[in-house]
C-alpha cells in the first residue's frame, strides 16, 4: 500500500467516523424533539397566559362573601380564565387591601353591619382607576343615585344573582381602561 492510498484510507475512515457521529447527534435531536417542543409550548402558554383577574369582595356576611367568591371563581374557571378572589369582612381590611395591592375590580357591600366604617369609606380609599360594584341588602330608595354619584360600575340588591354579578365583573375586566372616577 502506498502512502497516498494509506492517507486516503485514513481520511475515509475519519470521514466515516464523523458521519456516524453526526448521525448519532441527528438521531438524538429527532428523538428528543417532541419532548423539547412540548416543553417550549408549555413555557409559551405560561408566559402568554393572561394574568389572574384580582377581585376584592368586601362583604361582612360570611355566607354571602363565600357564595360570591365561589361563584366568581366558578364563572372564571368555566371560561378558562384565572381568577384570584379575596374576601374581606370589614371596611378597615378592605381599605388596607386597597392601599397595598392592585385590584382589577372591587365588589363592595354598602352597609357593613356593625362596623364603624362603611362601603362608602372603602370607595373613597380605592384608586380612582379601580372599577367597583355596589351590593346592598338594605336598599335605600337612593341606591341608584348613590351608585351614579360614586361612579359605581353597577349595583345589585340582595339577594342578587351571583351569575349576573360575575358577568358584570367579567365585562369590567374585558372593558378598556376607563377614565378615573
PDB file of C-alpha atoms in Angstrom, residues 9-157:
ATOM      1  CA  UNK A   9      -7.916   5.165   3.674  1.00  0.00           C
ATOM      2  CA  UNK A  10      -7.262   7.152   6.881  1.00  0.00           C
ATOM      3  CA  UNK A  11      -9.244  10.145   5.585  1.00  0.00           C
ATOM      4  CA  UNK A  12     -12.111   7.856   4.501  1.00  0.00           C
ATOM      5  CA  UNK A  13     -12.148   6.248   7.941  1.00  0.00           C
ATOM      6  CA  UNK A  14     -12.075   9.663   9.634  1.00  0.00           C
ATOM      7  CA  UNK A  15     -14.907  10.922   7.400  1.00  0.00           C
ATOM      8  CA  UNK A  16     -16.970   7.792   8.092  1.00  0.00           C
ATOM      9  CA  UNK A  17     -16.431   8.322  11.829  1.00  0.00           C
ATOM     10  CA  UNK A  18     -17.574  11.954  11.554  1.00  0.00           C
ATOM     11  CA  UNK A  19     -20.672  10.932   9.559  1.00  0.00           C
ATOM     12  CA  UNK A  20     -21.551   8.332  12.203  1.00  0.00           C
ATOM     13  CA  UNK A  21     -21.121  10.918  14.998  1.00  0.00           C
ATOM     14  CA  UNK A  22     -23.275  13.431  13.099  1.00  0.00           C
ATOM     15  CA  UNK A  23     -25.941  10.772  12.502  1.00  0.00           C
ATOM     16  CA  UNK A  24     -25.957   9.978  16.240  1.00  0.00           C
ATOM     17  CA  UNK A  25     -26.472  13.670  17.060  1.00  0.00           C
ATOM     18  CA  UNK A  26     -29.259  13.954  14.475  1.00  0.00           C
ATOM     19  CA  UNK A  27     -30.905  10.809  15.832  1.00  0.00           C
ATOM     20  CA  UNK A  28     -30.762  12.201  19.399  1.00  0.00           C
ATOM     21  CA  UNK A  29     -32.214  15.550  18.292  1.00  0.00           C
ATOM     22  CA  UNK A  30     -35.008  13.813  16.379  1.00  0.00           C
ATOM     23  CA  UNK A  31     -35.692  11.527  19.337  1.00  0.00           C
ATOM     24  CA  UNK A  32     -35.769  14.385  21.891  1.00  0.00           C
ATOM     25  CA  UNK A  33     -37.532  16.963  19.692  1.00  0.00           C
ATOM     26  CA  UNK A  34     -41.142  16.133  20.647  1.00  0.00           C
ATOM     27  CA  UNK A  35     -40.403  16.465  24.370  1.00  0.00           C
ATOM     28  CA  UNK A  36     -38.467  19.690  23.820  1.00  0.00           C
ATOM     29  CA  UNK A  37     -41.257  21.116  21.655  1.00  0.00           C
ATOM     30  CA  UNK A  38     -43.860  20.197  24.292  1.00  0.00           C
ATOM     31  CA  UNK A  39     -41.734  21.847  26.974  1.00  0.00           C
ATOM     32  CA  UNK A  40     -41.353  25.015  24.905  1.00  0.00           C
ATOM     33  CA  UNK A  41     -45.100  25.121  24.180  1.00  0.00           C
ATOM     34  CA  UNK A  42     -45.820  24.794  27.895  1.00  0.00           C
ATOM     35  CA  UNK A  43     -43.423  27.645  28.677  1.00  0.00           C
ATOM     36  CA  UNK A  44     -45.016  29.804  25.975  1.00  0.00           C
ATOM     37  CA  UNK A  45     -48.501  29.143  27.423  1.00  0.00           C
ATOM     38  CA  UNK A  46     -47.308  30.193  30.868  1.00  0.00           C
ATOM     39  CA  UNK A  47     -45.600  33.323  29.552  1.00  0.00           C
ATOM     40  CA  UNK A  48     -48.508  34.398  27.349  1.00  0.00           C
ATOM     41  CA  UNK A  49     -51.367  33.483  29.701  1.00  0.00           C
ATOM     42  CA  UNK A  50     -53.325  36.490  30.861  1.00  0.00           C
ATOM     43  CA  UNK A  51     -52.665  37.365  34.466  1.00  0.00           C
ATOM     44  CA  UNK A  52     -55.185  36.216  37.020  1.00  0.00           C
ATOM     45  CA  UNK A  53     -58.015  38.666  37.498  1.00  0.00           C
ATOM     46  CA  UNK A  54     -57.757  40.057  41.020  1.00  0.00           C
ATOM     47  CA  UNK A  55     -61.162  40.701  42.552  1.00  0.00           C
ATOM     48  CA  UNK A  56     -61.678  42.020  46.066  1.00  0.00           C
ATOM     49  CA  UNK A  57     -65.023  41.262  47.699  1.00  0.00           C
ATOM     50  CA  UNK A  58     -65.956  43.377  50.723  1.00  0.00           C
ATOM     51  CA  UNK A  59     -68.790  41.550  52.479  1.00  0.00           C
ATOM     52  CA  UNK A  60     -69.470  41.319  56.212  1.00  0.00           C
ATOM     53  CA  UNK A  61     -71.853  38.364  55.875  1.00  0.00           C
ATOM     54  CA  UNK A  62     -69.582  35.311  55.758  1.00  0.00           C
ATOM     55  CA  UNK A  63     -72.059  33.154  53.782  1.00  0.00           C
ATOM     56  CA  UNK A  64     -72.658  35.867  51.172  1.00  0.00           C
ATOM     57  CA  UNK A  65     -68.937  36.519  50.814  1.00  0.00           C
ATOM     58  CA  UNK A  66     -68.155  32.823  50.392  1.00  0.00           C
ATOM     59  CA  UNK A  67     -71.023  32.375  47.920  1.00  0.00           C
ATOM     60  CA  UNK A  68     -69.784  35.289  45.817  1.00  0.00           C
ATOM     61  CA  UNK A  69     -66.157  34.102  45.964  1.00  0.00           C
ATOM     62  CA  UNK A  70     -67.103  30.586  44.865  1.00  0.00           C
ATOM     63  CA  UNK A  71     -69.435  31.903  42.167  1.00  0.00           C
ATOM     64  CA  UNK A  72     -66.811  34.232  40.723  1.00  0.00           C
ATOM     65  CA  UNK A  73     -64.116  31.547  40.729  1.00  0.00           C
ATOM     66  CA  UNK A  74     -66.504  29.047  39.121  1.00  0.00           C
ATOM     67  CA  UNK A  75     -67.586  31.538  36.449  1.00  0.00           C
ATOM     68  CA  UNK A  76     -63.983  32.336  35.585  1.00  0.00           C
ATOM     69  CA  UNK A  77     -62.949  28.670  35.562  1.00  0.00           C
ATOM     70  CA  UNK A  78     -65.801  27.874  33.159  1.00  0.00           C
ATOM     71  CA  UNK A  79     -64.325  30.366  30.684  1.00  0.00           C
ATOM     72  CA  UNK A  80     -60.737  29.193  31.195  1.00  0.00           C
ATOM     73  CA  UNK A  81     -59.794  32.436  32.870  1.00  0.00           C
ATOM     74  CA  UNK A  82     -57.692  32.586  36.024  1.00  0.00           C
ATOM     75  CA  UNK A  83     -59.088  34.497  38.963  1.00  0.00           C
ATOM     76  CA  UNK A  84     -57.892  35.410  42.403  1.00  0.00           C
ATOM     77  CA  UNK A  85     -60.838  36.352  44.588  1.00  0.00           C
ATOM     78  CA  UNK A  86     -60.218  37.594  48.099  1.00  0.00           C
ATOM     79  CA  UNK A  87     -62.991  38.233  50.596  1.00  0.00           C
ATOM     80  CA  UNK A  88     -62.601  40.670  53.472  1.00  0.00           C
ATOM     81  CA  UNK A  89     -65.273  41.183  56.108  1.00  0.00           C
ATOM     82  CA  UNK A  90     -64.872  44.805  57.091  1.00  0.00           C
ATOM     83  CA  UNK A  91     -64.028  48.204  55.693  1.00  0.00           C
ATOM     84  CA  UNK A  92     -60.736  48.514  57.577  1.00  0.00           C
ATOM     85  CA  UNK A  93     -59.394  45.298  55.997  1.00  0.00           C
ATOM     86  CA  UNK A  94     -60.701  46.421  52.613  1.00  0.00           C
ATOM     87  CA  UNK A  95     -59.022  49.812  52.902  1.00  0.00           C
ATOM     88  CA  UNK A  96     -55.773  48.085  53.898  1.00  0.00           C
ATOM     89  CA  UNK A  97     -56.031  45.676  50.931  1.00  0.00           C
ATOM     90  CA  UNK A  98     -56.904  48.520  48.544  1.00  0.00           C
ATOM     91  CA  UNK A  99     -53.972  50.635  49.677  1.00  0.00           C
ATOM     92  CA  UNK A 100     -51.369  47.856  49.485  1.00  0.00           C
ATOM     93  CA  UNK A 101     -52.474  45.790  46.493  1.00  0.00           C
ATOM     94  CA  UNK A 102     -53.808  46.328  42.982  1.00  0.00           C
ATOM     95  CA  UNK A 103     -57.308  45.020  42.295  1.00  0.00           C
ATOM     96  CA  UNK A 104     -58.930  44.734  38.883  1.00  0.00           C
ATOM     97  CA  UNK A 105     -62.450  45.039  40.332  1.00  0.00           C
ATOM     98  CA  UNK A 106     -63.892  45.507  43.824  1.00  0.00           C
ATOM     99  CA  UNK A 107     -67.350  44.301  44.863  1.00  0.00           C
ATOM    100  CA  UNK A 108     -68.473  46.264  47.940  1.00  0.00           C
ATOM    101  CA  UNK A 109     -71.351  45.713  50.337  1.00  0.00           C
ATOM    102  CA  UNK A 110     -72.611  49.209  51.015  1.00  0.00           C
ATOM    103  CA  UNK A 111     -73.648  48.531  54.632  1.00  0.00           C
ATOM    104  CA  UNK A 112     -71.081  46.563  56.565  1.00  0.00           C
ATOM    105  CA  UNK A 113     -73.226  45.677  59.552  1.00  0.00           C
ATOM    106  CA  UNK A 114     -71.866  46.601  62.945  1.00  0.00           C
ATOM    107  CA  UNK A 115     -68.585  48.103  61.760  1.00  0.00           C
ATOM    108  CA  UNK A 116     -67.943  51.809  62.187  1.00  0.00           C
ATOM    109  CA  UNK A 117     -66.726  52.228  58.599  1.00  0.00           C
ATOM    110  CA  UNK A 118     -68.979  51.638  55.585  1.00  0.00           C
ATOM    111  CA  UNK A 119     -68.636  50.679  51.968  1.00  0.00           C
ATOM    112  CA  UNK A 120     -68.505  54.392  51.162  1.00  0.00           C
ATOM    113  CA  UNK A 121     -65.281  54.673  53.154  1.00  0.00           C
ATOM    114  CA  UNK A 122     -63.843  51.826  51.062  1.00  0.00           C
ATOM    115  CA  UNK A 123     -64.853  53.601  47.843  1.00  0.00           C
ATOM    116  CA  UNK A 124     -63.025  56.741  48.958  1.00  0.00           C
ATOM    117  CA  UNK A 125     -59.876  54.677  49.627  1.00  0.00           C
ATOM    118  CA  UNK A 126     -59.869  52.974  46.225  1.00  0.00           C
ATOM    119  CA  UNK A 127     -57.709  54.141  43.395  1.00  0.00           C
ATOM    120  CA  UNK A 128     -59.850  56.302  41.109  1.00  0.00           C
ATOM    121  CA  UNK A 129     -58.951  53.848  38.320  1.00  0.00           C
ATOM    122  CA  UNK A 130     -60.396  50.805  40.119  1.00  0.00           C
ATOM    123  CA  UNK A 131     -63.916  49.934  38.983  1.00  0.00           C
ATOM    124  CA  UNK A 132     -66.302  48.796  41.694  1.00  0.00           C
ATOM    125  CA  UNK A 133     -69.728  47.257  42.070  1.00  0.00           C
ATOM    126  CA  UNK A 134     -72.055  48.108  44.949  1.00  0.00           C
ATOM    127  CA  UNK A 135     -74.234  45.450  46.577  1.00  0.00           C
ATOM    128  CA  UNK A 136     -76.671  46.045  49.420  1.00  0.00           C
ATOM    129  CA  UNK A 137     -79.256  44.145  51.384  1.00  0.00           C
ATOM    130  CA  UNK A 138     -80.784  47.289  52.841  1.00  0.00           C
ATOM    131  CA  UNK A 139     -81.516  49.215  49.716  1.00  0.00           C
ATOM    132  CA  UNK A 140     -82.433  52.823  50.241  1.00  0.00           C
ATOM    133  CA  UNK A 141     -84.505  54.423  47.523  1.00  0.00           C
ATOM    134  CA  UNK A 142     -81.422  56.414  46.654  1.00  0.00           C
ATOM    135  CA  UNK A 143     -79.120  53.436  45.863  1.00  0.00           C
ATOM    136  CA  UNK A 144     -79.224  54.045  42.096  1.00  0.00           C
ATOM    137  CA  UNK A 145     -78.488  57.737  42.668  1.00  0.00           C
ATOM    138  CA  UNK A 146     -75.722  56.881  45.133  1.00  0.00           C
ATOM    139  CA  UNK A 147     -74.249  54.399  42.657  1.00  0.00           C
ATOM    140  CA  UNK A 148     -74.325  57.024  39.949  1.00  0.00           C
ATOM    141  CA  UNK A 149     -72.801  59.739  42.165  1.00  0.00           C
ATOM    142  CA  UNK A 150     -69.998  57.451  43.321  1.00  0.00           C
ATOM    143  CA  UNK A 151     -69.490  56.269  39.711  1.00  0.00           C
ATOM    144  CA  UNK A 152     -70.102  52.630  40.576  1.00  0.00           C
ATOM    145  CA  UNK A 153     -69.914  50.400  37.528  1.00  0.00           C
ATOM    146  CA  UNK A 154     -73.101  48.627  38.692  1.00  0.00           C
ATOM    147  CA  UNK A 155     -75.244  47.987  41.738  1.00  0.00           C
ATOM    148  CA  UNK A 156     -77.144  44.912  42.886  1.00  0.00           C
ATOM    149  CA  UNK A 157     -79.751  44.390  45.562  1.00  0.00           C
TER     150      UNK A 157
END
